[in-house]
Amino acid sequence: MKISKPYKNAKITDISQGFSYNHPAIDMVANYGEFLVAPENCIVDVIVSSDVLDESLAPLDRGYGIRLKSIANSIPSADTLHIFWHTLPIFPVAVGDLVLQGQIVGQMGNSGSVRIGDKWIPVEVRTKKPYLGTHVHWQYILNGVPKNPLDYIDWDLEPRY
């Protein structure tokens, strides 16, 4: 099954940190506020948009985010999840919404604990232009196992919104 890119005009060269055992996700960079889209048809499962986080999801340093459950044959599947972290705290969708592949679900930001190389970027620096550390941390989980989204992306499938 092929999935779409997480935002318009995303390129493989936008990857700032690849998938590995120690980093079971990919980080991609773009402009602050870039619209993020559902990589496939999904149900919005969880939105983290405040300082109160579900302890089962992540430590506070991940910032704001959204978790989407894939829909296979119109049935939500806990077996396939997409999680976007470091988003802006405003979401155009709500928990329980059906979102179609390419539909906007959030915006790229730099919330949480953000580093450039080995240097942590303080909040007072990140909240001013040029918004250092802007990226999306994309976790793709199949049957409980983190997978590299690059193995599933159809780079020709451009989000339309």
Backbone as JSON, one array per atom type, in Angstrom:
{
  "sequence": "MKISKPYKNAKITDISQGFSYNHPAIDMVANYGEFLVAPENCIVDVIVSSDVLDESLAPLDRGYGIRLKSIANSIPSADTLHIFWHTLPIFPVAVGDLVLQGQIVGQMGNSGSVRIGDKWIPVEVRTKKPYLGTHVHWQYILNGVPKNPLDYIDWDLEPRY",
  "N": [[0.85, -1.19, 0.0], [0.63, 2.15, -0.91], [1.42, 5.38, 0.35], [0.72, 8.89, 0.71], [2.85, 11.8, 0.43], [3.74, 13.8, 3.33], [3.22, 16.5, 3.07], [2.6, 19.13, 0.65], [4.71, 19.2, -2.2], [6.81, 17.91, -0.93], [10.05, 16.5, -0.64], [12.54, 13.97, -0.99], [14.93, 15.01, -0.23], [14.26, 16.71, 1.8], [14.45, 15.45, 4.17], [15.66, 15.54, 7.38], [16.49, 13.97, 9.44], [16.94, 10.58, 9.39], [15.32, 7.32, 9.44], [15.95, 5.0, 12.02], [17.17, 2.52, 14.36], [17.47, 3.89, 16.79], [15.99, 6.12, 16.25], [13.04, 5.83, 15.47], [11.49, 6.91, 13.26], [10.9, 9.47, 10.76], [12.32, 12.68, 10.21], [11.26, 15.61, 8.72], [11.85, 18.64, 6.99], [10.4, 21.85, 6.39], [8.65, 24.88, 5.59], [7.7, 26.91, 8.38], [4.52, 26.41, 9.62], [3.66, 25.04, 7.39], [1.23, 23.1, 5.71], [0.18, 19.98, 6.92], [-0.74, 16.74, 5.82], [-3.13, 14.01, 5.73], [-1.68, 10.91, 5.23], [-2.99, 8.76, 4.14], [-6.36, 7.46, 3.88], [-7.94, 8.01, 6.94], [-8.89, 7.85, 10.45], [-9.11, 10.4, 12.83], [-7.44, 9.93, 15.7], [-6.13, 10.76, 18.12], [-5.46, 13.96, 19.44], [-2.95, 16.07, 20.44], [-2.92, 18.91, 21.96], [-2.44, 20.56, 24.04], [-0.9, 21.31, 27.26], [-1.45, 19.14, 28.73], [-0.86, 15.87, 28.54], [-1.5, 12.6, 27.3], [-0.17, 10.1, 29.13], [0.48, 7.66, 28.03], [1.15, 8.17, 25.46], [3.39, 9.96, 24.95], [6.33, 11.66, 26.23], [6.3, 15.01, 27.59], [8.12, 16.53, 26.12], [7.73, 16.18, 23.4], [5.93, 17.91, 22.4], [3.25, 19.37, 20.52], [0.86, 17.37, 18.7], [-0.54, 14.86, 16.44], [-2.42, 11.87, 16.08], [-3.21, 9.43, 13.76], [-5.44, 6.89, 12.66], [-5.28, 4.4, 10.3], [-7.64, 3.6, 7.72], [-8.89, 0.67, 6.65], [-10.72, -0.82, 4.2], [-12.88, 0.77, 5.0], [-12.91, 0.51, 7.76], [-11.7, 1.53, 10.89], [-8.31, 1.0, 11.74], [-6.3, -0.13, 14.24], [-3.96, -1.2, 13.73], [-2.43, 0.2, 11.93], [-0.84, 3.16, 12.13], [-0.3, 6.69, 11.95], [1.74, 9.18, 13.17], [2.22, 12.51, 13.84], [4.51, 14.73, 15.16], [5.62, 17.75, 16.87], [4.06, 19.77, 15.88], [2.1, 22.75, 15.12], [-0.16, 24.14, 17.59], [-2.81, 24.21, 16.68], [-5.55, 22.69, 15.16], [-7.31, 21.67, 12.26], [-9.11, 19.66, 12.39], [-10.99, 17.19, 14.28], [-10.96, 14.85, 17.04], [-12.05, 11.68, 16.09], [-12.92, 12.4, 13.59], [-13.27, 11.57, 10.12], [-10.72, 11.53, 7.84], [-9.57, 12.17, 4.61], [-7.13, 10.86, 2.31], [-4.58, 13.15, 1.74], [-5.94, 15.28, 2.85], [-5.88, 18.2, 4.86], [-4.5, 18.09, 8.11], [-3.08, 19.31, 10.08], [-0.41, 21.59, 11.06], [3.0, 22.22, 10.29], [5.42, 22.71, 12.79], [7.48, 23.74, 15.54], [7.32, 22.74, 18.1], [7.78, 21.45, 21.46], [10.69, 19.58, 22.48], [13.34, 20.63, 20.71], [16.07, 20.19, 18.58], [18.99, 21.24, 16.83], [21.31, 19.59, 15.21], [23.5, 18.87, 17.77], [22.63, 20.81, 19.41], [20.31, 22.23, 21.6], [17.39, 24.07, 20.98], [16.2, 26.91, 22.43], [12.89, 27.88, 23.57], [12.35, 30.65, 23.47], [13.87, 31.46, 21.31], [12.92, 29.91, 19.21], [10.33, 30.89, 18.79], [10.45, 33.13, 17.29], [11.04, 34.62, 14.07], [13.71, 33.16, 12.3], [12.15, 30.92, 12.98], [13.55, 28.59, 14.06], [14.34, 25.11, 13.91], [12.01, 24.05, 12.84], [10.08, 21.35, 11.86], [8.65, 18.13, 10.95], [8.07, 15.28, 12.83], [7.65, 12.16, 11.92], [6.04, 9.3, 12.69], [5.46, 6.04, 11.66], [3.52, 3.34, 12.1], [3.12, -0.08, 11.89], [1.2, -2.81, 12.68], [2.05, -2.56, 15.35], [4.76, -2.16, 15.1], [7.36, 0.1, 14.49], [7.86, 1.55, 11.31], [9.75, 2.48, 8.4], [8.65, 5.29, 6.84], [9.5, 5.98, 4.3], [9.68, 3.69, 2.8], [7.15, 3.29, 1.89], [6.01, 5.54, 0.73], [4.51, 7.12, -2.04], [6.02, 9.04, -4.14], [5.08, 10.42, -6.3], [2.5, 10.94, -5.75], [0.84, 13.59, -5.16], [-0.32, 15.7, -2.58], [-3.58, 17.17, -2.63], [-5.23, 20.07, -1.99]],
  "CA": [[0.0, 0.0, 0.0], [1.39, 3.39, -1.0], [0.86, 6.51, 1.07], [1.17, 10.16, 0.13], [3.8, 12.64, 1.17], [3.04, 14.47, 4.42], [2.89, 17.88, 2.71], [2.82, 19.44, -0.77], [6.07, 19.42, -2.71], [7.83, 17.25, -0.09], [11.07, 15.8, -1.42], [13.4, 13.12, -0.16], [16.0, 15.87, 0.29], [13.74, 17.44, 2.96], [14.66, 14.64, 5.37], [16.76, 16.05, 8.21], [16.95, 12.82, 10.22], [16.34, 9.37, 8.85], [14.8, 6.24, 10.27], [16.96, 4.09, 12.55], [16.77, 1.87, 15.61], [17.4, 4.92, 17.83], [15.07, 7.17, 15.8], [12.09, 5.05, 14.67], [10.63, 7.86, 12.56], [11.71, 10.37, 9.93], [12.1, 14.11, 10.4], [11.28, 16.34, 7.45], [11.81, 20.09, 7.19], [9.73, 22.72, 5.43], [8.36, 26.17, 6.19], [6.87, 27.0, 9.57], [3.11, 26.54, 9.24], [3.35, 24.19, 6.22], [0.11, 22.21, 5.98], [0.42, 18.54, 6.95], [-1.93, 16.05, 5.32], [-3.29, 12.59, 6.01], [-0.98, 10.13, 4.21], [-3.98, 7.83, 3.58], [-7.65, 7.65, 4.56], [-7.74, 7.73, 8.36], [-9.72, 8.44, 11.5], [-8.31, 11.13, 13.81], [-7.5, 9.13, 16.93], [-5.7, 11.57, 19.26], [-4.84, 15.26, 19.18], [-2.25, 16.6, 21.61], [-2.88, 20.34, 21.68], [-2.3, 21.31, 25.29], [0.18, 20.81, 28.11], [-1.9, 17.9, 29.37], [-0.65, 14.8, 27.59], [-1.78, 11.22, 27.67], [1.12, 9.52, 29.46], [0.76, 6.5, 27.2], [1.57, 8.59, 24.13], [4.72, 10.52, 24.82], [6.7, 12.66, 27.22], [5.95, 16.38, 27.23], [9.06, 17.18, 25.2], [7.37, 16.0, 21.99], [5.13, 19.06, 21.98], [1.91, 19.13, 20.0], [0.86, 16.35, 17.67], [-1.79, 14.21, 16.04], [-2.29, 10.45, 15.73], [-4.23, 9.01, 12.81], [-5.58, 5.44, 12.44], [-5.62, 4.08, 8.92], [-8.92, 2.93, 7.48], [-8.82, -0.37, 5.63], [-12.1, -1.26, 3.9], [-13.77, 1.65, 5.77], [-12.88, 0.16, 9.18], [-10.48, 2.03, 11.53], [-7.38, -0.07, 12.08], [-5.26, 0.23, 15.2], [-2.73, -1.84, 13.25], [-1.67, 1.13, 11.1], [-0.92, 4.5, 12.72], [0.58, 7.78, 11.54], [1.83, 10.15, 14.25], [3.0, 13.71, 13.52], [4.9, 15.51, 16.34], [6.23, 19.08, 16.73], [3.14, 20.58, 15.09], [1.5, 23.91, 15.77], [-1.24, 23.63, 18.46], [-4.13, 24.45, 16.11], [-5.87, 21.6, 14.25], [-8.58, 21.88, 11.56], [-9.88, 18.42, 12.51], [-11.28, 16.81, 15.67], [-10.9, 13.42, 17.31], [-13.2, 10.96, 15.53], [-13.18, 12.8, 12.2], [-12.74, 10.83, 8.99], [-9.93, 12.4, 6.97], [-9.18, 11.49, 3.39], [-5.74, 11.02, 1.9], [-4.31, 14.49, 1.22], [-6.68, 16.31, 3.59], [-5.08, 18.9, 5.88], [-4.78, 17.65, 9.49], [-2.3, 20.12, 11.02], [0.62, 22.45, 10.47], [4.35, 21.97, 10.77], [5.9, 23.69, 13.75], [8.73, 23.41, 16.24], [6.96, 22.6, 19.51], [8.46, 20.38, 22.18], [12.15, 19.67, 22.58], [13.86, 20.67, 19.34], [17.52, 20.34, 18.47], [19.64, 21.31, 15.53], [22.55, 18.9, 15.55], [23.54, 18.56, 19.2], [22.26, 22.02, 20.16], [18.91, 22.43, 21.92], [16.93, 25.41, 20.61], [15.26, 27.38, 23.45], [11.6, 28.36, 23.1], [12.38, 32.09, 23.13], [14.49, 31.59, 19.99], [12.05, 29.24, 18.23], [9.07, 31.6, 18.57], [10.72, 34.31, 16.46], [11.61, 34.29, 12.76], [13.22, 32.28, 11.24], [11.49, 29.74, 13.55], [14.52, 27.5, 14.02], [13.93, 23.77, 14.34], [10.73, 23.65, 12.26], [10.09, 20.05, 11.17], [7.66, 17.16, 11.4], [8.6, 13.98, 13.24], [6.59, 11.28, 11.44], [6.12, 7.89, 13.06], [4.55, 5.18, 10.9], [3.53, 2.1, 12.88], [2.35, -1.17, 11.31], [1.11, -3.97, 13.6], [2.81, -2.29, 16.56], [6.18, -2.05, 14.81], [7.7, 1.3, 13.71], [8.37, 1.29, 9.96], [10.27, 3.65, 7.71], [7.66, 5.76, 5.87], [10.09, 6.08, 2.96], [9.43, 2.44, 2.1], [5.74, 3.22, 1.51], [5.56, 6.78, 0.09], [4.46, 7.3, -3.48], [6.5, 10.42, -4.29], [4.32, 11.05, -7.37], [1.17, 11.21, -5.23], [0.91, 14.94, -4.58], [-1.53, 16.1, -1.86], [-4.39, 18.22, -3.25], [-6.17, 20.73, -1.09]],
  "C": [[0.88, 1.24, 0.0], [0.65, 4.51, -0.29], [1.39, 7.79, 0.44], [2.22, 10.82, 1.01], [3.04, 13.36, 2.27], [2.7, 15.93, 4.15], [3.21, 18.09, 1.23], [4.29, 19.68, -1.05], [7.16, 18.83, -1.81], [8.78, 16.47, -1.0], [11.92, 14.97, -0.46], [14.54, 13.94, 0.44], [15.56, 16.72, 1.48], [13.98, 16.68, 4.27], [15.88, 15.15, 6.13], [17.3, 14.98, 9.15], [16.19, 11.6, 9.73], [15.88, 8.39, 9.91], [15.95, 5.35, 10.73], [16.41, 3.44, 13.82], [16.58, 2.89, 16.72], [16.44, 6.06, 17.49], [14.05, 6.51, 14.87], [11.02, 5.93, 14.01], [11.51, 8.58, 11.54], [11.34, 11.79, 10.31], [12.23, 14.77, 9.04], [11.11, 17.83, 7.74], [11.07, 20.77, 6.05], [9.49, 24.03, 6.16], [7.47, 26.04, 7.42], [5.43, 27.22, 9.12], [2.71, 25.73, 8.02], [2.21, 23.24, 6.59], [0.54, 20.76, 5.9], [-0.87, 17.84, 6.57], [-1.95, 14.59, 5.76], [-2.61, 11.8, 4.89], [-1.87, 9.08, 3.53], [-5.3, 8.11, 4.28], [-7.53, 7.17, 6.0], [-8.89, 8.27, 9.2], [-8.77, 9.17, 12.44], [-8.51, 10.45, 15.16], [-7.19, 9.96, 18.17], [-5.14, 12.88, 18.74], [-4.22, 15.74, 20.48], [-2.05, 18.09, 21.34], [-2.82, 21.19, 22.94], [-1.15, 20.72, 26.1], [-0.19, 19.52, 28.82], [-1.8, 16.79, 28.34], [-1.07, 13.46, 28.16], [-0.44, 10.54, 27.91], [1.48, 8.33, 28.59], [1.29, 6.91, 25.83], [3.02, 9.04, 24.08], [5.05, 11.44, 25.97], [6.41, 14.07, 26.68], [6.87, 16.98, 26.18], [8.75, 16.94, 23.72], [6.49, 17.14, 21.49], [3.75, 18.65, 21.51], [1.98, 18.07, 18.9], [-0.51, 15.77, 17.42], [-1.49, 12.76, 15.69], [-3.5, 10.07, 14.89], [-4.23, 7.49, 12.7], [-6.01, 5.23, 10.99], [-6.98, 3.4, 8.85], [-8.7, 1.94, 6.34], [-10.23, -0.88, 5.43], [-13.11, -0.52, 4.77], [-13.84, 1.32, 7.26], [-11.6, 0.72, 9.8], [-9.59, 0.87, 11.98], [-6.31, 0.44, 13.04], [-3.92, -0.36, 14.78], [-1.86, -0.9, 12.43], [-1.91, 2.55, 11.61], [0.08, 5.45, 12.07], [0.57, 8.78, 12.7], [2.74, 11.29, 13.81], [3.25, 14.47, 14.83], [5.54, 16.83, 15.93], [5.36, 20.0, 15.87], [2.83, 21.89, 15.81], [0.29, 23.4, 16.56], [-2.65, 23.82, 17.93], [-4.4, 23.37, 15.06], [-7.22, 21.85, 13.59], [-9.49, 20.65, 11.59], [-10.1, 18.14, 13.99], [-11.16, 15.3, 15.81], [-12.2, 12.77, 16.81], [-13.51, 11.31, 14.1], [-12.57, 11.8, 11.22], [-11.97, 11.83, 8.14], [-9.47, 11.58, 5.77], [-7.73, 11.77, 3.05], [-5.57, 12.39, 1.26], [-5.04, 15.6, 1.93], [-5.79, 16.9, 4.68], [-5.5, 18.45, 7.28], [-4.03, 18.49, 10.52], [-1.31, 20.98, 10.27], [1.97, 22.15, 11.11], [4.77, 23.09, 11.7], [7.23, 23.28, 14.34], [8.48, 23.3, 17.74], [7.73, 21.44, 20.14], [9.95, 20.64, 22.29], [12.73, 19.56, 21.19], [15.35, 20.94, 19.38], [17.91, 20.54, 17.01], [21.04, 20.77, 15.79], [22.49, 18.5, 17.01], [23.07, 19.73, 20.05], [20.75, 22.12, 20.34], [18.54, 23.87, 21.61], [15.89, 25.87, 21.63], [13.98, 27.96, 22.83], [11.66, 29.83, 22.69], [13.05, 32.37, 21.8], [13.55, 31.03, 18.92], [10.8, 30.02, 17.9], [9.25, 32.89, 17.78], [11.3, 33.84, 15.12], [13.11, 34.14, 12.9], [12.62, 30.97, 11.74], [12.38, 28.5, 13.44], [13.91, 26.18, 14.51], [12.59, 23.31, 13.79], [10.9, 22.33, 11.5], [8.9, 19.22, 11.64], [8.39, 15.86, 11.7], [7.47, 13.0, 12.95], [6.87, 9.84, 11.81], [5.06, 7.14, 12.27], [4.62, 3.81, 11.55], [2.58, 1.09, 12.23], [2.38, -2.35, 12.25], [2.0, -3.79, 14.82], [4.3, -2.1, 16.35], [6.45, -0.78, 14.0], [8.32, 0.9, 12.37], [8.86, 2.6, 9.35], [9.23, 4.1, 6.68], [8.2, 5.82, 4.44], [9.86, 4.82, 2.13], [8.02, 2.35, 1.52], [5.24, 4.45, 0.75], [5.58, 6.66, -1.43], [4.79, 8.76, -3.73], [5.77, 11.16, -5.42], [2.91, 11.42, -6.92], [1.18, 12.53, -4.47], [-0.39, 15.27, -3.86], [-2.24, 17.23, -2.61], [-5.34, 18.78, -2.22], [-6.39, 22.14, -1.53]]
}
